[in-house]
Amino acid sequence: MAMEVTHVLLSAQSIDGNVRKQAEDSLKQFQEQNLPIFLLSLSGELANDEKPADSRKLAGLILKNALDAKEQHRKAELVQRWLMLDATVKAQIKSCLLKTLSALEVNARSTASQVIAKIAGIEHPQKQWPELIGILLSTIHQLPAHAKQATLETLGYFGEEVSPDVVDQEDVNKILTAVVQGMSGSEVNNDVRLAAIRALHNALAFAQANFSNDVERDYIMRVVCETTQSTDVKIRQAAFECLVSISTMYYEKLAPYIEEIFKITSKAMKEDEESVALQAVEFWSSICDEEIDILEEYGGDFSEAGSNIPCFYFIKQALPALVPLLLEAILKQEEDQDQDEGAWNIAMAGGTCLYLVARTVGDDVVPLVMPFIEQNITKEDWRQREAATYAFGSILEGPSIEKLTPIITVALNFMLTALMKDPNNHVKDTTAWTLGRIFEFLHGSEIDTPIITQENCQQIIMVLLHSMKDAPNVAEKACGALYFLAQGYEDAGASCPLTPCFQEIVQSLLAASHREDAAESRLRTAAYEALNEVVRCSTDQTAHLVLQLVHVIKDELLKSLEGQGIVSEREKQGELQGLLCGCLQVIIQKLGASEQTKNALMQQHADDIMRLFLSVLGYRSATVSEEAMLAIGSLAYATGPDFEKYMPELFKYLEMGLQNFEEYQVCSVTVGVVGDICRALEAKILPYCDGIMTQLLKDLSSNQLHRSVKPPIFSCLGDIALAIGPDFEKYLMYATPMLQSAADLSSHTEGADDEMIEYTNALRSGILEAYSGILQGFKSSTKTQLLIPYAPHVLQYLDSIYKGKDMDDLVMKAAIGVLGDLADTLGSNAGSLIQQSLFSRDFLNECLSSDDETIKESAEWAKLAITKAISV
């Protein structure tokens, strides 16, 4: 087989399906029968300059895939498999890969670079292959240009694959020296310079010590800034990309260089090719992001920020010069940008950066932008009118309501007229978007002086409904504006100004969703999102119209399921079914909120709706299944114990959802719906619990299921226990060991990053909700003594997370609730344990003095329960 590997690799790329399948099967068989020789053969193929380029390329790709995978469990298997290979075999493979870096074939070199980095990513944490950096760099100055480029490319991939924690500072210094020398103007080969700047980009995370050293940082920054002036456009772009990353990683080190950076970014924004100019704008957007985060974390008072806040106010200082540059960029629109969903150009980047600038500096941006708007908003050239409107829409979040209200009061009528009458599609698109932003940020029950009144609201609605008949991109923005207009009235109660126009609004939105071109520009989705929001803010006066709407949506869903709907292709049909299920969910929630409308919904529609949802689930499409499941959860909540009649048919879909590891979002939603059904059915869920519990426990044991699903599973165990009470006894011996091991895992977060801390807190919430459900479920039964053996572990868990001082408010509320549940359910059996607990008293006192009213209420209840338990 080893002799034939070239032939098999070429056959695996044949246009003949039979030849291709036979070759793929042969490769698979070879891999399974003798993995070491298989990998050696591939690395030999990749390293052999006499072999065809296509066979070398596939050999490298298979090698790379033998070391890495997207799925975490598969990746872990491949890592272990590599580590267990014979050391001699691994050494031979590495030797072939290092040799390939000198190959003349560019794809072979590039693939070898990636594979070397993958191996380093596996071996460096195990303190294996420590000599790699030394080998790569020992002869870099003597290498021909193509080999030098491949070596630097390898260093770049090394930066992507290897965690900074496992790289020695000595190696970091070697890498930085090599890449900075490769970037310098003395290097004549542009491929080498490009590989070097990309390698520096990826090595920045390693360079913390070097950026803390003034001399080394000055040298790195000087070379990066010089590289932005290269004659090669790709090198200039890569150098600006590197500056963008530096702005994020080393914001606090930028002050000495910010003037020079402003000069080179402003020159690029005015004069350079778009790919470079985009990165120059991105640098300032990135600075905005950093300063917004800092100011939000420290209270965000722009005017009186204390000197102890690590914010350098770069944006505020650059404002008078930066804003004109961004306004100039906004004028460089492209003719068809509104039709292309993925469009990104210098005008859009300029507007996005201006939006971030407004969020960073607040009121100070307004006087700098208003003259531009006033000068351009009525010009004949559409670009000037569109740019003025875009600039206005971009500064509506950040400045104070007081600063913006007088301007918007004047501008609103002008914009409504422009949306109706402007001859240019781009201008109307941006005008509708800007109106949406006005409604999003400057309209709602919390606004003291409303911009939208009973008088002008009718005019606004009429203009938006008229615009829903415009081109799809304009109609989509009009639906978006109506969405935010309706959202601002969610708390308006009976006085909602949309009420008189409710029927007309609904008809217009349905008409927009039925348009032949509704698939363009997300129009159909936007129409249903707006319809959902209009239903949410509807009043008792229009409840009968919402009930009528159920007929319409049911009919649409039925037609879609029968393949006779407004769209034919299966994928688009699935999208429509998802939107219709989402709409029914909102209607169920709205009508279910009052007894009168709920009864009408149940009597007239519940059975039909459930039949439709079951039909949708039968299609097995992931996105649609999610929407249908969520809607079923709402129906269960509204129906209550009567939902039992749907369980025999629904149960198989619940099982399928809980088994769906691949589309884990479906699994997660199904877990949530099981919780909804438990709350609706209470003890009537019991006949289905064996099947549900078996699958939930399998899910918890699985390494293949995405970790994000596990917190809701624990929470669901609590829902089941609460629903079936002491009948949960038979599951205790299976569920509690899993709870205990997860509790031990989530007790501490030392050294964890923000993402891991967030996940750990989600896991803690799930575990605590499970304990709470179990304790409350057994309360007042004769079986509470079954829980006594678990009480010390629960208290120990509460102590450990309190000691960690890193729990969020949700965990704190759940934890104090569990402390109260322990006392409430186990009485004196828990009382003595709580008295012995080292931290329970401190934790209780901290919760009693919390600013969060819900935590304080839970703590007061827990205090009563504990006092009672101790006094017994």
PDB file of N, CA and C in Angstrom, residues 42-124:
ATOM      1  N   LEU A  42       2.229   9.441   4.115  1.00  0.00           N
ATOM      2  CA  LEU A  42       1.710  10.770   3.756  1.00  0.00           C
ATOM      3  C   LEU A  42       2.797  11.832   3.884  1.00  0.00           C
ATOM      4  N   SER A  43       3.549  11.797   4.981  1.00  0.00           N
ATOM      5  CA  SER A  43       4.594  12.811   5.178  1.00  0.00           C
ATOM      6  C   SER A  43       5.700  12.640   4.140  1.00  0.00           C
ATOM      7  N   GLY A  44       5.985  11.377   3.755  1.00  0.00           N
ATOM      8  CA  GLY A  44       6.978  11.118   2.702  1.00  0.00           C
ATOM      9  C   GLY A  44       6.510  11.658   1.360  1.00  0.00           C
ATOM     10  N   GLU A  45       5.229  11.465   1.065  1.00  0.00           N
ATOM     11  CA  GLU A  45       4.646  11.986  -0.175  1.00  0.00           C
ATOM     12  C   GLU A  45       4.758  13.512  -0.210  1.00  0.00           C
ATOM     13  N   LEU A  46       4.413  14.131   0.914  1.00  0.00           N
ATOM     14  CA  LEU A  46       4.438  15.598   0.992  1.00  0.00           C
ATOM     15  C   LEU A  46       5.856  16.129   0.788  1.00  0.00           C
ATOM     16  N   ALA A  47       6.847  15.397   1.293  1.00  0.00           N
ATOM     17  CA  ALA A  47       8.236  15.879   1.259  1.00  0.00           C
ATOM     18  C   ALA A  47       8.939  15.610  -0.072  1.00  0.00           C
ATOM     19  N   ASN A  48       8.352  14.768  -0.923  1.00  0.00           N
ATOM     20  CA  ASN A  48       9.044  14.304  -2.128  1.00  0.00           C
ATOM     21  C   ASN A  48       8.787  15.250  -3.307  1.00  0.00           C
ATOM     22  N   ASP A  49       9.825  15.986  -3.719  1.00  0.00           N
ATOM     23  CA  ASP A  49       9.681  16.970  -4.806  1.00  0.00           C
ATOM     24  C   ASP A  49       9.349  16.338  -6.149  1.00  0.00           C
ATOM     25  N   GLU A  50       9.554  15.031  -6.276  1.00  0.00           N
ATOM     26  CA  GLU A  50       9.294  14.368  -7.560  1.00  0.00           C
ATOM     27  C   GLU A  50       7.831  13.934  -7.701  1.00  0.00           C
ATOM     28  N   LYS A  51       7.082  14.048  -6.638  1.00  0.00           N
ATOM     29  CA  LYS A  51       5.670  13.619  -6.672  1.00  0.00           C
ATOM     30  C   LYS A  51       4.786  14.734  -7.255  1.00  0.00           C
ATOM     31  N   PRO A  52       3.602  14.371  -7.801  1.00  0.00           N
ATOM     32  CA  PRO A  52       2.710  15.401  -8.369  1.00  0.00           C
ATOM     33  C   PRO A  52       2.198  16.348  -7.283  1.00  0.00           C
ATOM     34  N   ALA A  53       1.966  17.599  -7.698  1.00  0.00           N
ATOM     35  CA  ALA A  53       1.492  18.622  -6.748  1.00  0.00           C
ATOM     36  C   ALA A  53       0.170  18.207  -6.108  1.00  0.00           C
ATOM     37  N   ASP A  54      -0.737  17.589  -6.899  1.00  0.00           N
ATOM     38  CA  ASP A  54      -2.066  17.234  -6.367  1.00  0.00           C
ATOM     39  C   ASP A  54      -1.988  16.155  -5.300  1.00  0.00           C
ATOM     40  N   SER A  55      -1.119  15.151  -5.496  1.00  0.00           N
ATOM     41  CA  SER A  55      -1.021  14.080  -4.480  1.00  0.00           C
ATOM     42  C   SER A  55      -0.371  14.627  -3.210  1.00  0.00           C
ATOM     43  N   ARG A  56       0.602  15.536  -3.367  1.00  0.00           N
ATOM     44  CA  ARG A  56       1.254  16.135  -2.193  1.00  0.00           C
ATOM     45  C   ARG A  56       0.257  16.974  -1.394  1.00  0.00           C
ATOM     46  N   LYS A  57      -0.562  17.720  -2.129  1.00  0.00           N
ATOM     47  CA  LYS A  57      -1.538  18.598  -1.462  1.00  0.00           C
ATOM     48  C   LYS A  57      -2.524  17.788  -0.625  1.00  0.00           C
ATOM     49  N   LEU A  58      -3.064  16.686  -1.215  1.00  0.00           N
ATOM     50  CA  LEU A  58      -4.024  15.866  -0.472  1.00  0.00           C
ATOM     51  C   LEU A  58      -3.353  15.140   0.685  1.00  0.00           C
ATOM     52  N   ALA A  59      -2.100  14.695   0.484  1.00  0.00           N
ATOM     53  CA  ALA A  59      -1.362  14.023   1.575  1.00  0.00           C
ATOM     54  C   ALA A  59      -1.258  14.966   2.774  1.00  0.00           C
ATOM     55  N   GLY A  60      -0.927  16.230   2.496  1.00  0.00           N
ATOM     56  CA  GLY A  60      -0.810  17.214   3.577  1.00  0.00           C
ATOM     57  C   GLY A  60      -2.132  17.471   4.266  1.00  0.00           C
ATOM     58  N   LEU A  61      -3.201  17.543   3.469  1.00  0.00           N
ATOM     59  CA  LEU A  61      -4.528  17.797   4.035  1.00  0.00           C
ATOM     60  C   LEU A  61      -4.964  16.653   4.953  1.00  0.00           C
ATOM     61  N   ILE A  62      -4.742  15.407   4.496  1.00  0.00           N
ATOM     62  CA  ILE A  62      -5.122  14.243   5.331  1.00  0.00           C
ATOM     63  C   ILE A  62      -4.285  14.218   6.608  1.00  0.00           C
ATOM     64  N   LEU A  63      -3.004  14.558   6.484  1.00  0.00           N
ATOM     65  CA  LEU A  63      -2.135  14.630   7.678  1.00  0.00           C
ATOM     66  C   LEU A  63      -2.683  15.637   8.683  1.00  0.00           C
ATOM     67  N   LYS A  64      -3.043  16.807   8.157  1.00  0.00           N
ATOM     68  CA  LYS A  64      -3.571  17.868   9.041  1.00  0.00           C
ATOM     69  C   LYS A  64      -4.847  17.406   9.731  1.00  0.00           C
ATOM     70  N   ASN A  65      -5.733  16.754   8.973  1.00  0.00           N
ATOM     71  CA  ASN A  65      -7.006  16.283   9.541  1.00  0.00           C
ATOM     72  C   ASN A  65      -6.815  15.113  10.502  1.00  0.00           C
ATOM     73  N   ALA A  66      -5.655  14.466  10.435  1.00  0.00           N
ATOM     74  CA  ALA A  66      -5.362  13.383  11.375  1.00  0.00           C
ATOM     75  C   ALA A  66      -4.925  13.927  12.732  1.00  0.00           C
ATOM     76  N   LEU A  67      -4.731  15.259  12.801  1.00  0.00           N
ATOM     77  CA  LEU A  67      -4.248  15.874  14.045  1.00  0.00           C
ATOM     78  C   LEU A  67      -5.268  16.808  14.693  1.00  0.00           C
ATOM     79  N   ASP A  68      -6.323  17.160  13.973  1.00  0.00           N
ATOM     80  CA  ASP A  68      -7.228  18.192  14.489  1.00  0.00           C
ATOM     81  C   ASP A  68      -8.638  17.967  13.975  1.00  0.00           C
ATOM     82  N   ALA A  69      -9.613  18.434  14.740  1.00  0.00           N
ATOM     83  CA  ALA A  69     -11.021  18.355  14.330  1.00  0.00           C
ATOM     84  C   ALA A  69     -11.781  19.487  15.005  1.00  0.00           C
ATOM     85  N   LYS A  70     -12.915  19.880  14.419  1.00  0.00           N
ATOM     86  CA  LYS A  70     -13.720  20.953  15.012  1.00  0.00           C
ATOM     87  C   LYS A  70     -14.367  20.500  16.314  1.00  0.00           C
ATOM     88  N   GLU A  71     -14.918  19.274  16.314  1.00  0.00           N
ATOM     89  CA  GLU A  71     -15.610  18.780  17.516  1.00  0.00           C
ATOM     90  C   GLU A  71     -14.579  18.495  18.615  1.00  0.00           C
ATOM     91  N   GLN A  72     -14.844  19.014  19.804  1.00  0.00           N
ATOM     92  CA  GLN A  72     -13.875  18.907  20.899  1.00  0.00           C
ATOM     93  C   GLN A  72     -13.548  17.456  21.250  1.00  0.00           C
ATOM     94  N   HIS A  73     -14.587  16.594  21.306  1.00  0.00           N
ATOM     95  CA  HIS A  73     -14.314  15.200  21.702  1.00  0.00           C
ATOM     96  C   HIS A  73     -13.452  14.502  20.664  1.00  0.00           C
ATOM     97  N   ARG A  74     -13.706  14.788  19.376  1.00  0.00           N
ATOM     98  CA  ARG A  74     -12.903  14.168  18.302  1.00  0.00           C
ATOM     99  C   ARG A  74     -11.480  14.705  18.345  1.00  0.00           C
ATOM    100  N   LYS A  75     -11.343  16.004  18.589  1.00  0.00           N
ATOM    101  CA  LYS A  75     -10.016  16.620  18.678  1.00  0.00           C
ATOM    102  C   LYS A  75      -9.200  15.962  19.802  1.00  0.00           C
ATOM    103  N   ALA A  76      -9.852  15.752  20.951  1.00  0.00           N
ATOM    104  CA  ALA A  76      -9.160  15.126  22.092  1.00  0.00           C
ATOM    105  C   ALA A  76      -8.693  13.713  21.735  1.00  0.00           C
ATOM    106  N   GLU A  77      -9.530  12.967  20.986  1.00  0.00           N
ATOM    107  CA  GLU A  77      -9.147  11.608  20.558  1.00  0.00           C
ATOM    108  C   GLU A  77      -7.908  11.645  19.656  1.00  0.00           C
ATOM    109  N   LEU A  78      -7.892  12.599  18.710  1.00  0.00           N
ATOM    110  CA  LEU A  78      -6.776  12.690  17.766  1.00  0.00           C
ATOM    111  C   LEU A  78      -5.485  13.098  18.481  1.00  0.00           C
ATOM    112  N   VAL A  79      -5.604  13.993  19.455  1.00  0.00           N
ATOM    113  CA  VAL A  79      -4.427  14.410  20.241  1.00  0.00           C
ATOM    114  C   VAL A  79      -3.828  13.198  20.962  1.00  0.00           C
ATOM    115  N   GLN A  80      -4.687  12.420  21.630  1.00  0.00           N
ATOM    116  CA  GLN A  80      -4.211  11.231  22.358  1.00  0.00           C
ATOM    117  C   GLN A  80      -3.576  10.227  21.402  1.00  0.00           C
ATOM    118  N   ARG A  81      -4.204  10.082  20.240  1.00  0.00           N
ATOM    119  CA  ARG A  81      -3.703   9.109  19.253  1.00  0.00           C
ATOM    120  C   ARG A  81      -2.296   9.484  18.791  1.00  0.00           C
ATOM    121  N   TRP A  82      -2.077  10.790  18.556  1.00  0.00           N
ATOM    122  CA  TRP A  82      -0.743  11.243  18.148  1.00  0.00           C
ATOM    123  C   TRP A  82       0.273  11.044  19.272  1.00  0.00           C
ATOM    124  N   LEU A  83      -0.107  11.417  20.476  1.00  0.00           N
ATOM    125  CA  LEU A  83       0.837  11.313  21.606  1.00  0.00           C
ATOM    126  C   LEU A  83       1.265   9.862  21.860  1.00  0.00           C
ATOM    127  N   MET A  84       0.380   8.919  21.528  1.00  0.00           N
ATOM    128  CA  MET A  84       0.687   7.494  21.776  1.00  0.00           C
ATOM    129  C   MET A  84       1.500   6.846  20.649  1.00  0.00           C
ATOM    130  N   LEU A  85       1.727   7.576  19.557  1.00  0.00           N
ATOM    131  CA  LEU A  85       2.531   7.010  18.466  1.00  0.00           C
ATOM    132  C   LEU A  85       3.966   6.785  18.924  1.00  0.00           C
ATOM    133  N   ASP A  86       4.623   5.819  18.303  1.00  0.00           N
ATOM    134  CA  ASP A  86       6.031   5.532  18.601  1.00  0.00           C
ATOM    135  C   ASP A  86       6.889   6.775  18.331  1.00  0.00           C
ATOM    136  N   ALA A  87       7.823   7.061  19.255  1.00  0.00           N
ATOM    137  CA  ALA A  87       8.641   8.283  19.161  1.00  0.00           C
ATOM    138  C   ALA A  87       9.456   8.319  17.868  1.00  0.00           C
ATOM    139  N   THR A  88       9.933   7.152  17.425  1.00  0.00           N
ATOM    140  CA  THR A  88      10.741   7.101  16.194  1.00  0.00           C
ATOM    141  C   THR A  88       9.907   7.490  14.984  1.00  0.00           C
ATOM    142  N   VAL A  89       8.661   6.992  14.947  1.00  0.00           N
ATOM    143  CA  VAL A  89       7.755   7.317  13.838  1.00  0.00           C
ATOM    144  C   VAL A  89       7.496   8.821  13.821  1.00  0.00           C
ATOM    145  N   LYS A  90       7.199   9.371  15.011  1.00  0.00           N
ATOM    146  CA  LYS A  90       6.917  10.809  15.091  1.00  0.00           C
ATOM    147  C   LYS A  90       8.126  11.620  14.615  1.00  0.00           C
ATOM    148  N   ALA A  91       9.327  11.186  15.008  1.00  0.00           N
ATOM    149  CA  ALA A  91      10.542  11.909  14.617  1.00  0.00           C
ATOM    150  C   ALA A  91      10.722  11.888  13.097  1.00  0.00           C
ATOM    151  N   GLN A  92      10.415  10.737  12.469  1.00  0.00           N
ATOM    152  CA  GLN A  92      10.543  10.633  11.014  1.00  0.00           C
ATOM    153  C   GLN A  92       9.534  11.547  10.305  1.00  0.00           C
ATOM    154  N   ILE A  93       8.296  11.573  10.833  1.00  0.00           N
ATOM    155  CA  ILE A  93       7.259  12.436  10.240  1.00  0.00           C
ATOM    156  C   ILE A  93       7.685  13.900  10.346  1.00  0.00           C
ATOM    157  N   LYS A  94       8.181  14.286  11.527  1.00  0.00           N
ATOM    158  CA  LYS A  94       8.605  15.684  11.719  1.00  0.00           C
ATOM    159  C   LYS A  94       9.755  16.037  10.785  1.00  0.00           C
ATOM    160  N   SER A  95      10.662  15.096  10.598  1.00  0.00           N
ATOM    161  CA  SER A  95      11.809  15.327   9.716  1.00  0.00           C
ATOM    162  C   SER A  95      11.342  15.589   8.283  1.00  0.00           C
ATOM    163  N   CYS A  96      10.377  14.781   7.822  1.00  0.00           N
ATOM    164  CA  CYS A  96       9.811  14.983   6.475  1.00  0.00           C
ATOM    165  C   CYS A  96       9.160  16.359   6.357  1.00  0.00           C
ATOM    166  N   LEU A  97       8.422  16.740   7.407  1.00  0.00           N
ATOM    167  CA  LEU A  97       7.715  18.021   7.378  1.00  0.00           C
ATOM    168  C   LEU A  97       8.693  19.195   7.328  1.00  0.00           C
ATOM    169  N   LEU A  98       9.765  19.122   8.144  1.00  0.00           N
ATOM    170  CA  LEU A  98      10.760  20.201   8.161  1.00  0.00           C
ATOM    171  C   LEU A  98      11.472  20.290   6.814  1.00  0.00           C
ATOM    172  N   LYS A  99      11.721  19.121   6.207  1.00  0.00           N
ATOM    173  CA  LYS A  99      12.360  19.092   4.879  1.00  0.00           C
ATOM    174  C   LYS A  99      11.466  19.776   3.836  1.00  0.00           C
ATOM    175  N   THR A 100      10.128  19.582   3.988  1.00  0.00           N
ATOM    176  CA  THR A 100       9.173  20.131   3.010  1.00  0.00           C
ATOM    177  C   THR A 100       9.170  21.659   3.007  1.00  0.00           C
ATOM    178  N   LEU A 101       9.617  22.280   4.099  1.00  0.00           N
ATOM    179  CA  LEU A 101       9.649  23.744   4.146  1.00  0.00           C
ATOM    180  C   LEU A 101      10.581  24.330   3.083  1.00  0.00           C
ATOM    181  N   SER A 102      11.485  23.520   2.555  1.00  0.00           N
ATOM    182  CA  SER A 102      12.404  23.990   1.504  1.00  0.00           C
ATOM    183  C   SER A 102      11.916  23.611   0.110  1.00  0.00           C
ATOM    184  N   ALA A 103      10.737  22.962   0.015  1.00  0.00           N
ATOM    185  CA  ALA A 103      10.235  22.501  -1.285  1.00  0.00           C
ATOM    186  C   ALA A 103       9.952  23.693  -2.203  1.00  0.00           C
ATOM    187  N   LEU A 104      10.065  23.445  -3.520  1.00  0.00           N
ATOM    188  CA  LEU A 104       9.763  24.504  -4.482  1.00  0.00           C
ATOM    189  C   LEU A 104       8.256  24.673  -4.672  1.00  0.00           C
ATOM    190  N   GLU A 105       7.490  23.614  -4.429  1.00  0.00           N
ATOM    191  CA  GLU A 105       6.032  23.634  -4.584  1.00  0.00           C
ATOM    192  C   GLU A 105       5.395  24.417  -3.427  1.00  0.00           C
ATOM    193  N   VAL A 106       4.741  25.547  -3.745  1.00  0.00           N
ATOM    194  CA  VAL A 106       4.256  26.463  -2.711  1.00  0.00           C
ATOM    195  C   VAL A 106       3.187  25.817  -1.816  1.00  0.00           C
ATOM    196  N   ASN A 107       2.267  25.036  -2.407  1.00  0.00           N
ATOM    197  CA  ASN A 107       1.217  24.402  -1.590  1.00  0.00           C
ATOM    198  C   ASN A 107       1.796  23.385  -0.612  1.00  0.00           C
ATOM    199  N   ALA A 108       2.810  22.673  -1.043  1.00  0.00           N
ATOM    200  CA  ALA A 108       3.448  21.681  -0.159  1.00  0.00           C
ATOM    201  C   ALA A 108       4.078  22.382   1.037  1.00  0.00           C
ATOM    202  N   ARG A 109       4.773  23.502   0.761  1.00  0.00           N
ATOM    203  CA  ARG A 109       5.401  24.260   1.860  1.00  0.00           C
ATOM    204  C   ARG A 109       4.347  24.758   2.846  1.00  0.00           C
ATOM    205  N   SER A 110       3.292  25.341   2.290  1.00  0.00           N
ATOM    206  CA  SER A 110       2.268  25.933   3.154  1.00  0.00           C
ATOM    207  C   SER A 110       1.578  24.874   4.016  1.00  0.00           C
ATOM    208  N   THR A 111       1.276  23.722   3.409  1.00  0.00           N
ATOM    209  CA  THR A 111       0.625  22.649   4.180  1.00  0.00           C
ATOM    210  C   THR A 111       1.555  22.135   5.268  1.00  0.00           C
ATOM    211  N   ALA A 112       2.837  21.967   4.938  1.00  0.00           N
ATOM    212  CA  ALA A 112       3.810  21.493   5.940  1.00  0.00           C
ATOM    213  C   ALA A 112       3.875  22.472   7.111  1.00  0.00           C
ATOM    214  N   SER A 113       3.834  23.789   6.811  1.00  0.00           N
ATOM    215  CA  SER A 113       3.837  24.812   7.873  1.00  0.00           C
ATOM    216  C   SER A 113       2.683  24.582   8.837  1.00  0.00           C
ATOM    217  N   GLN A 114       1.489  24.335   8.270  1.00  0.00           N
ATOM    218  CA  GLN A 114       0.305  24.143   9.110  1.00  0.00           C
ATOM    219  C   GLN A 114       0.406  22.868   9.950  1.00  0.00           C
ATOM    220  N   VAL A 115       0.901  21.787   9.320  1.00  0.00           N
ATOM    221  CA  VAL A 115       0.984  20.500  10.047  1.00  0.00           C
ATOM    222  C   VAL A 115       2.010  20.589  11.177  1.00  0.00           C
ATOM    223  N   ILE A 116       3.147  21.241  10.905  1.00  0.00           N
ATOM    224  CA  ILE A 116       4.166  21.418  11.963  1.00  0.00           C
ATOM    225  C   ILE A 116       3.553  22.158  13.155  1.00  0.00           C
ATOM    226  N   ALA A 117       2.795  23.219  12.858  1.00  0.00           N
ATOM    227  CA  ALA A 117       2.173  24.000  13.941  1.00  0.00           C
ATOM    228  C   ALA A 117       1.139  23.169  14.702  1.00  0.00           C
ATOM    229  N   LYS A 118       0.377  22.324  13.986  1.00  0.00           N
ATOM    230  CA  LYS A 118      -0.605  21.442  14.654  1.00  0.00           C
ATOM    231  C   LYS A 118       0.110  20.510  15.626  1.00  0.00           C
ATOM    232  N   ILE A 119       1.228  19.933  15.176  1.00  0.00           N
ATOM    233  CA  ILE A 119       1.986  19.019  16.054  1.00  0.00           C
ATOM    234  C   ILE A 119       2.530  19.785  17.265  1.00  0.00           C
ATOM    235  N   ALA A 120       3.048  20.990  17.011  1.00  0.00           N
ATOM    236  CA  ALA A 120       3.554  21.816  18.126  1.00  0.00           C
ATOM    237  C   ALA A 120       2.438  22.112  19.121  1.00  0.00           C
ATOM    238  N   GLY A 121       1.225  22.383  18.598  1.00  0.00           N
ATOM    239  CA  GLY A 121       0.074  22.655  19.470  1.00  0.00           C
ATOM    240  C   GLY A 121      -0.252  21.473  20.373  1.00  0.00           C
ATOM    241  N   ILE A 122       0.009  20.264  19.872  1.00  0.00           N
ATOM    242  CA  ILE A 122      -0.238  19.054  20.678  1.00  0.00           C
ATOM    243  C   ILE A 122       0.923  18.807  21.648  1.00  0.00           C
ATOM    244  N   GLU A 123       2.153  18.971  21.155  1.00  0.00           N
ATOM    245  CA  GLU A 123       3.321  18.510  21.927  1.00  0.00           C
ATOM    246  C   GLU A 123       3.858  19.556  22.913  1.00  0.00           C
ATOM    247  N   HIS A 124       3.752  20.845  22.574  1.00  0.00           N
ATOM    248  CA  HIS A 124       4.326  21.854  23.479  1.00  0.00           C
ATOM    249  C   HIS A 124       3.737  21.802  24.892  1.00  0.00           C
TER     250      HIS A 124
END
